[in-house]
Amino acid sequence: DSGVTQTPKHLITATGQRVTLRCSPRSGDLSVYWYQQSLDQGLQFLIQYYNGEERAKGNILERFSAQQFPDLHSELNLSSLELGDSALYFCASSAGTAAYNEQFFGPGTRLTVL
Amino acid sequence: AQKITQTQPGMFVQEKEAVTLDCTYDTSDQSYGLFWYKQPSSGEMIFLIYQGSYDEQNATEGRYSLNFQKARKSANLVISASQLGDSAMYFCALGGFKTIFGAGTRLFVKA
């Protein structure tokens, strides 16, 4: 158990809908990272927050947004969902601000868009 | 730009033997980290080992060691005494300003 929690574990929804994925980092970690893992794109970095502020942005679509709250949990919002958004979404956390710190992953949320 | 390459899509190893999984990288960052993760069929990402760009000694964690050759920009994972439970997907990752992952190597351990 990495100490990072993600809810829900599975999510099935329809095209055009909006969903919210939730992540709680390990105790004491200030950075939260979001990743998308799909069969054709592999594991892609989406976005990083550090202590509530956006720190780095990767291949995140405009239809997706994220935020980190004062209690350090983070949410990833996916809107106008398309079939291609079906993937495993991971949250990871680390103690420091830089991406060269070790990152510990949550169990992931498997999103299926029908 | 950052780049990370895992050239072995799949590998087989006999139980109890050692295996090396290759990883090469490219980055213009002065400070960076190299990570290895294991992803079993259940899907979770398990952190295995980390090497910082300024670390002079190769990292080791139990049966895992990282053969870090900075001049060659390689960070190969060595698993000693392979076990059946080591069968999984293994990802190398480069962490700098952003984190990028390689395509992965699927390891099969034969009894």
JSON list of C-alpha atoms in Angstrom, two decimals:
[
{"chain": "A", "resi": 1, "resn": "ASP", "atom": "CA", "xyz": [0.00, 0.00, 0.00]},
{"chain": "A", "resi": 2, "resn": "SER", "atom": "CA", "xyz": [1.59, 3.27, -1.18]},
{"chain": "A", "resi": 3, "resn": "GLY", "atom": "CA", "xyz": [-0.52, 5.48, 1.09]},
{"chain": "A", "resi": 4, "resn": "VAL", "atom": "CA", "xyz": [-2.07, 7.29, -1.90]},
{"chain": "A", "resi": 5, "resn": "THR", "atom": "CA", "xyz": [-5.82, 6.78, -2.22]},
{"chain": "A", "resi": 6, "resn": "GLN", "atom": "CA", "xyz": [-7.97, 7.23, -5.29]},
{"chain": "A", "resi": 7, "resn": "THR", "atom": "CA", "xyz": [-11.72, 7.08, -5.72]},
{"chain": "A", "resi": 8, "resn": "PRO", "atom": "CA", "xyz": [-13.63, 5.67, -7.41]},
{"chain": "A", "resi": 9, "resn": "LYS", "atom": "CA", "xyz": [-11.84, 2.49, -8.45]},
{"chain": "A", "resi": 10, "resn": "HIS", "atom": "CA", "xyz": [-14.00, 2.03, -11.52]},
{"chain": "A", "resi": 11, "resn": "LEU", "atom": "CA", "xyz": [-16.18, 4.46, -13.42]},
{"chain": "A", "resi": 12, "resn": "ILE", "atom": "CA", "xyz": [-18.42, 3.73, -16.39]},
{"chain": "A", "resi": 13, "resn": "THR", "atom": "CA", "xyz": [-20.08, 6.61, -18.15]},
{"chain": "A", "resi": 14, "resn": "ALA", "atom": "CA", "xyz": [-21.33, 7.76, -21.54]},
{"chain": "A", "resi": 15, "resn": "THR", "atom": "CA", "xyz": [-19.86, 10.03, -24.18]},
{"chain": "A", "resi": 16, "resn": "GLY", "atom": "CA", "xyz": [-20.46, 13.71, -23.54]},
{"chain": "A", "resi": 17, "resn": "GLN", "atom": "CA", "xyz": [-20.63, 13.30, -19.78]},
{"chain": "A", "resi": 18, "resn": "ARG", "atom": "CA", "xyz": [-18.46, 14.82, -17.07]},
{"chain": "A", "resi": 19, "resn": "VAL", "atom": "CA", "xyz": [-16.73, 12.95, -14.25]},
{"chain": "A", "resi": 20, "resn": "THR", "atom": "CA", "xyz": [-14.54, 13.82, -11.27]},
{"chain": "A", "resi": 21, "resn": "LEU", "atom": "CA", "xyz": [-11.70, 11.65, -10.04]},
{"chain": "A", "resi": 22, "resn": "ARG", "atom": "CA", "xyz": [-10.40, 12.14, -6.54]},
{"chain": "A", "resi": 23, "resn": "CYS", "atom": "CA", "xyz": [-6.96, 11.62, -5.01]},
{"chain": "A", "resi": 24, "resn": "SER", "atom": "CA", "xyz": [-5.57, 11.89, -1.50]},
{"chain": "A", "resi": 25, "resn": "PRO", "atom": "CA", "xyz": [-1.77, 12.02, -1.30]},
{"chain": "A", "resi": 26, "resn": "ARG", "atom": "CA", "xyz": [0.41, 10.26, 1.24]},
{"chain": "A", "resi": 27, "resn": "SER", "atom": "CA", "xyz": [0.54, 11.97, 4.59]},
{"chain": "A", "resi": 28, "resn": "GLY", "atom": "CA", "xyz": [3.06, 14.81, 4.41]},
{"chain": "A", "resi": 29, "resn": "ASP", "atom": "CA", "xyz": [3.36, 14.88, 0.62]},
{"chain": "A", "resi": 30, "resn": "LEU", "atom": "CA", "xyz": [2.69, 18.27, -0.94]},
{"chain": "A", "resi": 31, "resn": "SER", "atom": "CA", "xyz": [2.92, 17.35, -4.62]},
{"chain": "A", "resi": 32, "resn": "VAL", "atom": "CA", "xyz": [0.23, 15.55, -6.56]},
{"chain": "A", "resi": 33, "resn": "TYR", "atom": "CA", "xyz": [0.64, 14.29, -10.12]},
{"chain": "A", "resi": 34, "resn": "TRP", "atom": "CA", "xyz": [-1.99, 12.98, -12.52]},
{"chain": "A", "resi": 35, "resn": "TYR", "atom": "CA", "xyz": [-1.26, 10.44, -15.25]},
{"chain": "A", "resi": 36, "resn": "GLN", "atom": "CA", "xyz": [-3.29, 8.76, -17.94]},
{"chain": "A", "resi": 37, "resn": "GLN", "atom": "CA", "xyz": [-2.46, 5.22, -19.06]},
{"chain": "A", "resi": 38, "resn": "SER", "atom": "CA", "xyz": [-4.06, 4.01, -22.27]},
{"chain": "A", "resi": 39, "resn": "LEU", "atom": "CA", "xyz": [-3.16, 1.13, -24.54]},
{"chain": "A", "resi": 40, "resn": "ASP", "atom": "CA", "xyz": [-2.15, 3.31, -27.48]},
{"chain": "A", "resi": 41, "resn": "GLN", "atom": "CA", "xyz": [-0.50, 6.24, -25.66]},
{"chain": "A", "resi": 42, "resn": "GLY", "atom": "CA", "xyz": [1.20, 4.49, -22.76]},
{"chain": "A", "resi": 43, "resn": "LEU", "atom": "CA", "xyz": [1.63, 6.36, -19.49]},
{"chain": "A", "resi": 44, "resn": "GLN", "atom": "CA", "xyz": [1.26, 10.10, -20.03]},
{"chain": "A", "resi": 45, "resn": "PHE", "atom": "CA", "xyz": [1.90, 12.87, -17.52]},
{"chain": "A", "resi": 46, "resn": "LEU", "atom": "CA", "xyz": [-1.06, 15.24, -17.31]},
{"chain": "A", "resi": 47, "resn": "ILE", "atom": "CA", "xyz": [-0.43, 17.79, -14.60]},
{"chain": "A", "resi": 48, "resn": "GLN", "atom": "CA", "xyz": [1.32, 18.41, -11.28]},
{"chain": "A", "resi": 49, "resn": "TYR", "atom": "CA", "xyz": [0.23, 20.49, -8.27]},
{"chain": "A", "resi": 50, "resn": "TYR", "atom": "CA", "xyz": [2.39, 21.52, -5.38]},
{"chain": "A", "resi": 51, "resn": "ASN", "atom": "CA", "xyz": [0.76, 22.82, -2.21]},
{"chain": "A", "resi": 52, "resn": "GLY", "atom": "CA", "xyz": [-2.28, 24.03, -4.10]},
{"chain": "A", "resi": 53, "resn": "GLU", "atom": "CA", "xyz": [-0.49, 25.63, -7.03]},
{"chain": "A", "resi": 54, "resn": "GLU", "atom": "CA", "xyz": [-0.12, 24.25, -10.54]},
{"chain": "A", "resi": 55, "resn": "ARG", "atom": "CA", "xyz": [3.55, 23.31, -10.97]},
{"chain": "A", "resi": 56, "resn": "ALA", "atom": "CA", "xyz": [3.89, 21.63, -14.36]},
{"chain": "A", "resi": 57, "resn": "LYS", "atom": "CA", "xyz": [1.62, 20.75, -17.23]},
{"chain": "A", "resi": 58, "resn": "GLY", "atom": "CA", "xyz": [1.93, 17.84, -19.61]},
{"chain": "A", "resi": 59, "resn": "ASN", "atom": "CA", "xyz": [-0.34, 16.45, -22.27]},
{"chain": "A", "resi": 60, "resn": "ILE", "atom": "CA", "xyz": [-3.58, 17.54, -20.65]},
{"chain": "A", "resi": 61, "resn": "LEU", "atom": "CA", "xyz": [-6.52, 18.24, -22.92]},
{"chain": "A", "resi": 62, "resn": "GLU", "atom": "CA", "xyz": [-8.48, 21.47, -22.58]},
{"chain": "A", "resi": 63, "resn": "ARG", "atom": "CA", "xyz": [-11.53, 19.36, -21.67]},
{"chain": "A", "resi": 64, "resn": "PHE", "atom": "CA", "xyz": [-9.66, 18.21, -18.58]},
{"chain": "A", "resi": 65, "resn": "SER", "atom": "CA", "xyz": [-8.93, 20.30, -15.52]},
{"chain": "A", "resi": 66, "resn": "ALA", "atom": "CA", "xyz": [-7.52, 19.67, -12.09]},
{"chain": "A", "resi": 67, "resn": "GLN", "atom": "CA", "xyz": [-7.10, 21.38, -8.77]},
{"chain": "A", "resi": 68, "resn": "GLN", "atom": "CA", "xyz": [-5.51, 20.76, -5.40]},
{"chain": "A", "resi": 69, "resn": "PHE", "atom": "CA", "xyz": [-7.41, 21.83, -2.31]},
{"chain": "A", "resi": 70, "resn": "PRO", "atom": "CA", "xyz": [-6.11, 23.29, 0.98]},
{"chain": "A", "resi": 71, "resn": "ASP", "atom": "CA", "xyz": [-6.25, 19.84, 2.59]},
{"chain": "A", "resi": 72, "resn": "LEU", "atom": "CA", "xyz": [-3.97, 18.71, -0.30]},
{"chain": "A", "resi": 73, "resn": "HIS", "atom": "CA", "xyz": [-6.39, 16.31, -1.89]},
{"chain": "A", "resi": 74, "resn": "SER", "atom": "CA", "xyz": [-6.76, 16.73, -5.62]},
{"chain": "A", "resi": 75, "resn": "GLU", "atom": "CA", "xyz": [-9.50, 16.28, -8.17]},
{"chain": "A", "resi": 76, "resn": "LEU", "atom": "CA", "xyz": [-9.26, 15.68, -11.89]},
{"chain": "A", "resi": 77, "resn": "ASN", "atom": "CA", "xyz": [-12.30, 16.76, -13.86]},
{"chain": "A", "resi": 78, "resn": "LEU", "atom": "CA", "xyz": [-12.92, 15.26, -17.28]},
{"chain": "A", "resi": 79, "resn": "SER", "atom": "CA", "xyz": [-15.69, 16.78, -19.38]},
{"chain": "A", "resi": 80, "resn": "SER", "atom": "CA", "xyz": [-17.29, 16.19, -22.78]},
{"chain": "A", "resi": 81, "resn": "LEU", "atom": "CA", "xyz": [-16.00, 12.66, -22.55]},
{"chain": "A", "resi": 82, "resn": "GLU", "atom": "CA", "xyz": [-15.07, 10.78, -25.70]},
{"chain": "A", "resi": 83, "resn": "LEU", "atom": "CA", "xyz": [-14.51, 7.09, -26.29]},
{"chain": "A", "resi": 84, "resn": "GLY", "atom": "CA", "xyz": [-10.77, 7.73, -26.46]},
{"chain": "A", "resi": 85, "resn": "ASP", "atom": "CA", "xyz": [-10.74, 9.01, -22.89]},
{"chain": "A", "resi": 86, "resn": "SER", "atom": "CA", "xyz": [-11.22, 5.46, -21.66]},
{"chain": "A", "resi": 87, "resn": "ALA", "atom": "CA", "xyz": [-8.06, 4.75, -19.69]},
{"chain": "A", "resi": 88, "resn": "LEU", "atom": "CA", "xyz": [-6.54, 4.10, -16.31]},
{"chain": "A", "resi": 89, "resn": "TYR", "atom": "CA", "xyz": [-5.99, 7.37, -14.47]},
{"chain": "A", "resi": 90, "resn": "PHE", "atom": "CA", "xyz": [-3.32, 7.43, -11.81]},
{"chain": "A", "resi": 91, "resn": "CYS", "atom": "CA", "xyz": [-2.58, 9.92, -9.13]},
{"chain": "A", "resi": 92, "resn": "ALA", "atom": "CA", "xyz": [0.87, 10.00, -7.56]},
{"chain": "A", "resi": 93, "resn": "SER", "atom": "CA", "xyz": [2.34, 12.03, -4.74]},
{"chain": "A", "resi": 94, "resn": "SER", "atom": "CA", "xyz": [5.77, 13.09, -3.60]},
{"chain": "A", "resi": 95, "resn": "ALA", "atom": "CA", "xyz": [7.24, 15.07, -0.76]},
{"chain": "A", "resi": 96, "resn": "GLY", "atom": "CA", "xyz": [9.04, 17.70, -2.76]},
{"chain": "A", "resi": 97, "resn": "THR", "atom": "CA", "xyz": [8.25, 20.12, -5.47]},
{"chain": "A", "resi": 98, "resn": "ALA", "atom": "CA", "xyz": [10.47, 18.69, -8.16]},
{"chain": "A", "resi": 99, "resn": "ALA", "atom": "CA", "xyz": [9.59, 15.78, -10.39]},
{"chain": "A", "resi": 100, "resn": "TYR", "atom": "CA", "xyz": [12.92, 14.15, -9.56]},
{"chain": "A", "resi": 101, "resn": "ASN", "atom": "CA", "xyz": [11.58, 13.21, -6.17]},
{"chain": "A", "resi": 102, "resn": "GLU", "atom": "CA", "xyz": [10.26, 9.67, -5.81]},
{"chain": "A", "resi": 103, "resn": "GLN", "atom": "CA", "xyz": [6.60, 9.46, -6.71]},
{"chain": "A", "resi": 104, "resn": "PHE", "atom": "CA", "xyz": [4.24, 6.97, -5.12]},
{"chain": "A", "resi": 105, "resn": "PHE", "atom": "CA", "xyz": [1.20, 5.94, -7.10]},
{"chain": "A", "resi": 106, "resn": "GLY", "atom": "CA", "xyz": [-2.36, 5.33, -6.05]},
{"chain": "A", "resi": 107, "resn": "PRO", "atom": "CA", "xyz": [-4.27, 2.25, -7.24]},
{"chain": "A", "resi": 108, "resn": "GLY", "atom": "CA", "xyz": [-5.79, 4.15, -10.18]},
{"chain": "A", "resi": 109, "resn": "THR", "atom": "CA", "xyz": [-9.28, 4.83, -11.45]},
{"chain": "A", "resi": 110, "resn": "ARG", "atom": "CA", "xyz": [-10.34, 2.84, -14.47]},
{"chain": "A", "resi": 111, "resn": "LEU", "atom": "CA", "xyz": [-12.59, 4.98, -16.64]},
{"chain": "A", "resi": 112, "resn": "THR", "atom": "CA", "xyz": [-14.71, 3.40, -19.33]},
{"chain": "A", "resi": 113, "resn": "VAL", "atom": "CA", "xyz": [-16.58, 5.68, -21.71]},
{"chain": "A", "resi": 114, "resn": "LEU", "atom": "CA", "xyz": [-19.35, 3.96, -23.66]},
{"chain": "B", "resi": 1, "resn": "ALA", "atom": "CA", "xyz": [13.38, 17.97, -24.75]},
{"chain": "B", "resi": 2, "resn": "GLN", "atom": "CA", "xyz": [13.20, 14.92, -22.55]},
{"chain": "B", "resi": 3, "resn": "LYS", "atom": "CA", "xyz": [13.16, 11.44, -23.95]},
{"chain": "B", "resi": 4, "resn": "ILE", "atom": "CA", "xyz": [13.22, 7.99, -22.44]},
{"chain": "B", "resi": 5, "resn": "THR", "atom": "CA", "xyz": [13.58, 4.72, -24.32]},
{"chain": "B", "resi": 6, "resn": "GLN", "atom": "CA", "xyz": [13.01, 1.11, -23.38]},
{"chain": "B", "resi": 7, "resn": "THR", "atom": "CA", "xyz": [14.01, -1.01, -26.34]},
{"chain": "B", "resi": 8, "resn": "GLN", "atom": "CA", "xyz": [12.90, -4.42, -25.04]},
{"chain": "B", "resi": 9, "resn": "PRO", "atom": "CA", "xyz": [9.14, -4.90, -25.44]},
{"chain": "B", "resi": 10, "resn": "GLY", "atom": "CA", "xyz": [9.33, -8.34, -23.82]},
{"chain": "B", "resi": 11, "resn": "MET", "atom": "CA", "xyz": [11.88, -10.51, -22.06]},
{"chain": "B", "resi": 12, "resn": "PHE", "atom": "CA", "xyz": [12.04, -14.01, -20.66]},
{"chain": "B", "resi": 13, "resn": "VAL", "atom": "CA", "xyz": [14.18, -15.10, -17.73]},
{"chain": "B", "resi": 14, "resn": "GLN", "atom": "CA", "xyz": [14.54, -18.38, -15.90]},
{"chain": "B", "resi": 15, "resn": "GLU", "atom": "CA", "xyz": [13.54, -18.41, -12.26]},
{"chain": "B", "resi": 16, "resn": "LYS", "atom": "CA", "xyz": [16.47, -17.68, -9.91]},
{"chain": "B", "resi": 17, "resn": "GLU", "atom": "CA", "xyz": [18.54, -16.07, -12.66]},
{"chain": "B", "resi": 18, "resn": "ALA", "atom": "CA", "xyz": [19.39, -12.37, -12.95]},
{"chain": "B", "resi": 19, "resn": "VAL", "atom": "CA", "xyz": [17.93, -10.16, -15.66]},
{"chain": "B", "resi": 20, "resn": "THR", "atom": "CA", "xyz": [18.75, -6.68, -16.92]},
{"chain": "B", "resi": 21, "resn": "LEU", "atom": "CA", "xyz": [16.09, -4.36, -18.29]},
{"chain": "B", "resi": 22, "resn": "ASP", "atom": "CA", "xyz": [17.45, -1.57, -20.47]},
{"chain": "B", "resi": 23, "resn": "CYS", "atom": "CA", "xyz": [16.62, 2.12, -20.25]},
{"chain": "B", "resi": 24, "resn": "THR", "atom": "CA", "xyz": [18.25, 5.08, -21.98]},
{"chain": "B", "resi": 25, "resn": "TYR", "atom": "CA", "xyz": [17.31, 8.69, -21.55]},
{"chain": "B", "resi": 26, "resn": "ASP", "atom": "CA", "xyz": [17.99, 12.16, -22.83]},
{"chain": "B", "resi": 27, "resn": "THR", "atom": "CA", "xyz": [17.47, 15.42, -20.99]},
{"chain": "B", "resi": 28, "resn": "SER", "atom": "CA", "xyz": [18.87, 18.91, -20.83]},
{"chain": "B", "resi": 29, "resn": "ASP", "atom": "CA", "xyz": [18.04, 19.24, -17.11]},
{"chain": "B", "resi": 30, "resn": "GLN", "atom": "CA", "xyz": [21.01, 19.31, -14.75]},
{"chain": "B", "resi": 31, "resn": "SER", "atom": "CA", "xyz": [19.00, 17.81, -11.91]},
{"chain": "B", "resi": 32, "resn": "TYR", "atom": "CA", "xyz": [16.85, 14.83, -12.66]},
{"chain": "B", "resi": 33, "resn": "GLY", "atom": "CA", "xyz": [15.86, 11.48, -11.32]},
{"chain": "B", "resi": 34, "resn": "LEU", "atom": "CA", "xyz": [15.45, 8.05, -12.82]},
{"chain": "B", "resi": 35, "resn": "PHE", "atom": "CA", "xyz": [12.83, 5.70, -11.50]},
{"chain": "B", "resi": 36, "resn": "TRP", "atom": "CA", "xyz": [11.72, 2.17, -12.10]},
{"chain": "B", "resi": 37, "resn": "TYR", "atom": "CA", "xyz": [8.19, 1.00, -11.49]},
{"chain": "B", "resi": 38, "resn": "LYS", "atom": "CA", "xyz": [6.60, -2.43, -11.66]},
{"chain": "B", "resi": 39, "resn": "GLN", "atom": "CA", "xyz": [3.07, -2.88, -12.91]},
{"chain": "B", "resi": 40, "resn": "PRO", "atom": "CA", "xyz": [1.65, -6.38, -12.33]},
{"chain": "B", "resi": 41, "resn": "SER", "atom": "CA", "xyz": [-1.45, -7.58, -14.13]},
{"chain": "B", "resi": 42, "resn": "SER", "atom": "CA", "xyz": [-3.59, -6.18, -11.32]},
{"chain": "B", "resi": 43, "resn": "GLY", "atom": "CA", "xyz": [-2.70, -2.69, -12.59]},
{"chain": "B", "resi": 44, "resn": "GLU", "atom": "CA", "xyz": [-1.12, -0.89, -9.67]},
{"chain": "B", "resi": 45, "resn": "MET", "atom": "CA", "xyz": [2.18, 0.96, -10.12]},
{"chain": "B", "resi": 46, "resn": "ILE", "atom": "CA", "xyz": [4.75, -0.15, -7.58]},
{"chain": "B", "resi": 47, "resn": "PHE", "atom": "CA", "xyz": [7.81, 2.03, -6.99]},
{"chain": "B", "resi": 48, "resn": "LEU", "atom": "CA", "xyz": [10.99, -0.05, -7.10]},
{"chain": "B", "resi": 49, "resn": "ILE", "atom": "CA", "xyz": [14.08, 2.11, -7.13]},
{"chain": "B", "resi": 50, "resn": "TYR", "atom": "CA", "xyz": [15.32, 5.66, -7.67]},
{"chain": "B", "resi": 51, "resn": "GLN", "atom": "CA", "xyz": [18.60, 7.19, -8.83]},
{"chain": "B", "resi": 52, "resn": "GLY", "atom": "CA", "xyz": [19.33, 10.89, -8.60]},
{"chain": "B", "resi": 53, "resn": "SER", "atom": "CA", "xyz": [21.46, 12.51, -11.25]},
{"chain": "B", "resi": 54, "resn": "TYR", "atom": "CA", "xyz": [24.03, 13.58, -8.66]},
{"chain": "B", "resi": 55, "resn": "ASP", "atom": "CA", "xyz": [24.19, 10.24, -6.88]},
{"chain": "B", "resi": 56, "resn": "GLU", "atom": "CA", "xyz": [27.61, 8.72, -7.42]},
{"chain": "B", "resi": 57, "resn": "GLN", "atom": "CA", "xyz": [26.76, 5.27, -6.16]},
{"chain": "B", "resi": 58, "resn": "ASN", "atom": "CA", "xyz": [24.33, 2.99, -7.97]},
{"chain": "B", "resi": 59, "resn": "ALA", "atom": "CA", "xyz": [21.05, 2.62, -6.12]},
{"chain": "B", "resi": 60, "resn": "THR", "atom": "CA", "xyz": [20.11, -0.75, -4.66]},
{"chain": "B", "resi": 61, "resn": "GLU", "atom": "CA", "xyz": [16.90, -1.95, -3.02]},
{"chain": "B", "resi": 62, "resn": "GLY", "atom": "CA", "xyz": [16.89, -5.59, -2.05]},
{"chain": "B", "resi": 63, "resn": "ARG", "atom": "CA", "xyz": [17.01, -7.66, -5.24]},
{"chain": "B", "resi": 64, "resn": "TYR", "atom": "CA", "xyz": [16.82, -4.54, -7.41]},
{"chain": "B", "resi": 65, "resn": "SER", "atom": "CA", "xyz": [19.80, -2.49, -8.45]},
{"chain": "B", "resi": 66, "resn": "LEU", "atom": "CA", "xyz": [20.12, 0.34, -10.91]},
{"chain": "B", "resi": 67, "resn": "ASN", "atom": "CA", "xyz": [23.14, 0.36, -13.19]},
{"chain": "B", "resi": 68, "resn": "PHE", "atom": "CA", "xyz": [23.50, 4.10, -13.74]},
{"chain": "B", "resi": 69, "resn": "GLN", "atom": "CA", "xyz": [25.93, 5.23, -16.43]},
{"chain": "B", "resi": 70, "resn": "LYS", "atom": "CA", "xyz": [25.53, 8.97, -16.69]},
{"chain": "B", "resi": 71, "resn": "ALA", "atom": "CA", "xyz": [27.91, 9.53, -19.60]},
{"chain": "B", "resi": 72, "resn": "ARG", "atom": "CA", "xyz": [26.06, 6.92, -21.65]},
{"chain": "B", "resi": 73, "resn": "LYS", "atom": "CA", "xyz": [22.67, 8.18, -20.37]},
{"chain": "B", "resi": 74, "resn": "SER", "atom": "CA", "xyz": [21.56, 4.75, -19.35]},
{"chain": "B", "resi": 75, "resn": "ALA", "atom": "CA", "xyz": [19.80, 3.54, -16.22]},
{"chain": "B", "resi": 76, "resn": "ASN", "atom": "CA", "xyz": [19.32, -0.20, -16.49]},
{"chain": "B", "resi": 77, "resn": "LEU", "atom": "CA", "xyz": [17.43, -2.17, -13.88]},
{"chain": "B", "resi": 78, "resn": "VAL", "atom": "CA", "xyz": [19.00, -5.40, -12.67]},
{"chain": "B", "resi": 79, "resn": "ILE", "atom": "CA", "xyz": [16.79, -7.93, -10.90]},
{"chain": "B", "resi": 80, "resn": "SER", "atom": "CA", "xyz": [18.76, -10.65, -9.17]},
{"chain": "B", "resi": 81, "resn": "ALA", "atom": "CA", "xyz": [17.44, -14.11, -8.34]},
{"chain": "B", "resi": 82, "resn": "SER", "atom": "CA", "xyz": [14.22, -13.71, -10.35]},
{"chain": "B", "resi": 83, "resn": "GLN", "atom": "CA", "xyz": [11.01, -14.99, -8.84]},
{"chain": "B", "resi": 84, "resn": "LEU", "atom": "CA", "xyz": [7.74, -15.99, -10.49]},
{"chain": "B", "resi": 85, "resn": "GLY", "atom": "CA", "xyz": [6.13, -12.97, -8.86]},
{"chain": "B", "resi": 86, "resn": "ASP", "atom": "CA", "xyz": [8.47, -10.70, -10.81]},
{"chain": "B", "resi": 87, "resn": "SER", "atom": "CA", "xyz": [6.47, -11.36, -13.97]},
{"chain": "B", "resi": 88, "resn": "ALA", "atom": "CA", "xyz": [5.04, -7.93, -14.76]},
{"chain": "B", "resi": 89, "resn": "MET", "atom": "CA", "xyz": [5.43, -4.81, -16.85]},
{"chain": "B", "resi": 90, "resn": "TYR", "atom": "CA", "xyz": [8.39, -2.64, -15.88]},
{"chain": "B", "resi": 91, "resn": "PHE", "atom": "CA", "xyz": [8.56, 1.08, -16.61]},
{"chain": "B", "resi": 92, "resn": "CYS", "atom": "CA", "xyz": [11.53, 3.37, -16.54]},
{"chain": "B", "resi": 93, "resn": "ALA", "atom": "CA", "xyz": [10.75, 7.03, -15.88]},
{"chain": "B", "resi": 94, "resn": "LEU", "atom": "CA", "xyz": [12.68, 10.27, -16.09]},
{"chain": "B", "resi": 95, "resn": "GLY", "atom": "CA", "xyz": [11.77, 12.97, -13.62]},
{"chain": "B", "resi": 96, "resn": "GLY", "atom": "CA", "xyz": [12.92, 16.51, -14.10]},
{"chain": "B", "resi": 97, "resn": "PHE", "atom": "CA", "xyz": [10.63, 19.49, -14.50]},
{"chain": "B", "resi": 98, "resn": "LYS", "atom": "CA", "xyz": [8.12, 16.96, -15.80]},
{"chain": "B", "resi": 99, "resn": "THR", "atom": "CA", "xyz": [8.02, 13.19, -15.63]},
{"chain": "B", "resi": 100, "resn": "ILE", "atom": "CA", "xyz": [8.01, 10.98, -18.68]},
{"chain": "B", "resi": 101, "resn": "PHE", "atom": "CA", "xyz": [7.70, 7.21, -18.83]},
{"chain": "B", "resi": 102, "resn": "GLY", "atom": "CA", "xyz": [9.15, 4.71, -21.25]},
{"chain": "B", "resi": 103, "resn": "ALA", "atom": "CA", "xyz": [6.96, 2.30, -23.18]},
{"chain": "B", "resi": 104, "resn": "GLY", "atom": "CA", "xyz": [7.73, -0.50, -20.75]},
{"chain": "B", "resi": 105, "resn": "THR", "atom": "CA", "xyz": [9.23, -3.98, -20.85]},
{"chain": "B", "resi": 106, "resn": "ARG", "atom": "CA", "xyz": [7.10, -7.01, -20.13]},
{"chain": "B", "resi": 107, "resn": "LEU", "atom": "CA", "xyz": [9.08, -9.55, -18.12]},
{"chain": "B", "resi": 108, "resn": "PHE", "atom": "CA", "xyz": [8.13, -13.21, -18.05]},
{"chain": "B", "resi": 109, "resn": "VAL", "atom": "CA", "xyz": [9.76, -15.40, -15.41]},
{"chain": "B", "resi": 110, "resn": "LYS", "atom": "CA", "xyz": [9.81, -19.10, -16.32]},
{"chain": "B", "resi": 111, "resn": "ALA", "atom": "CA", "xyz": [9.66, -21.84, -13.71]}
]
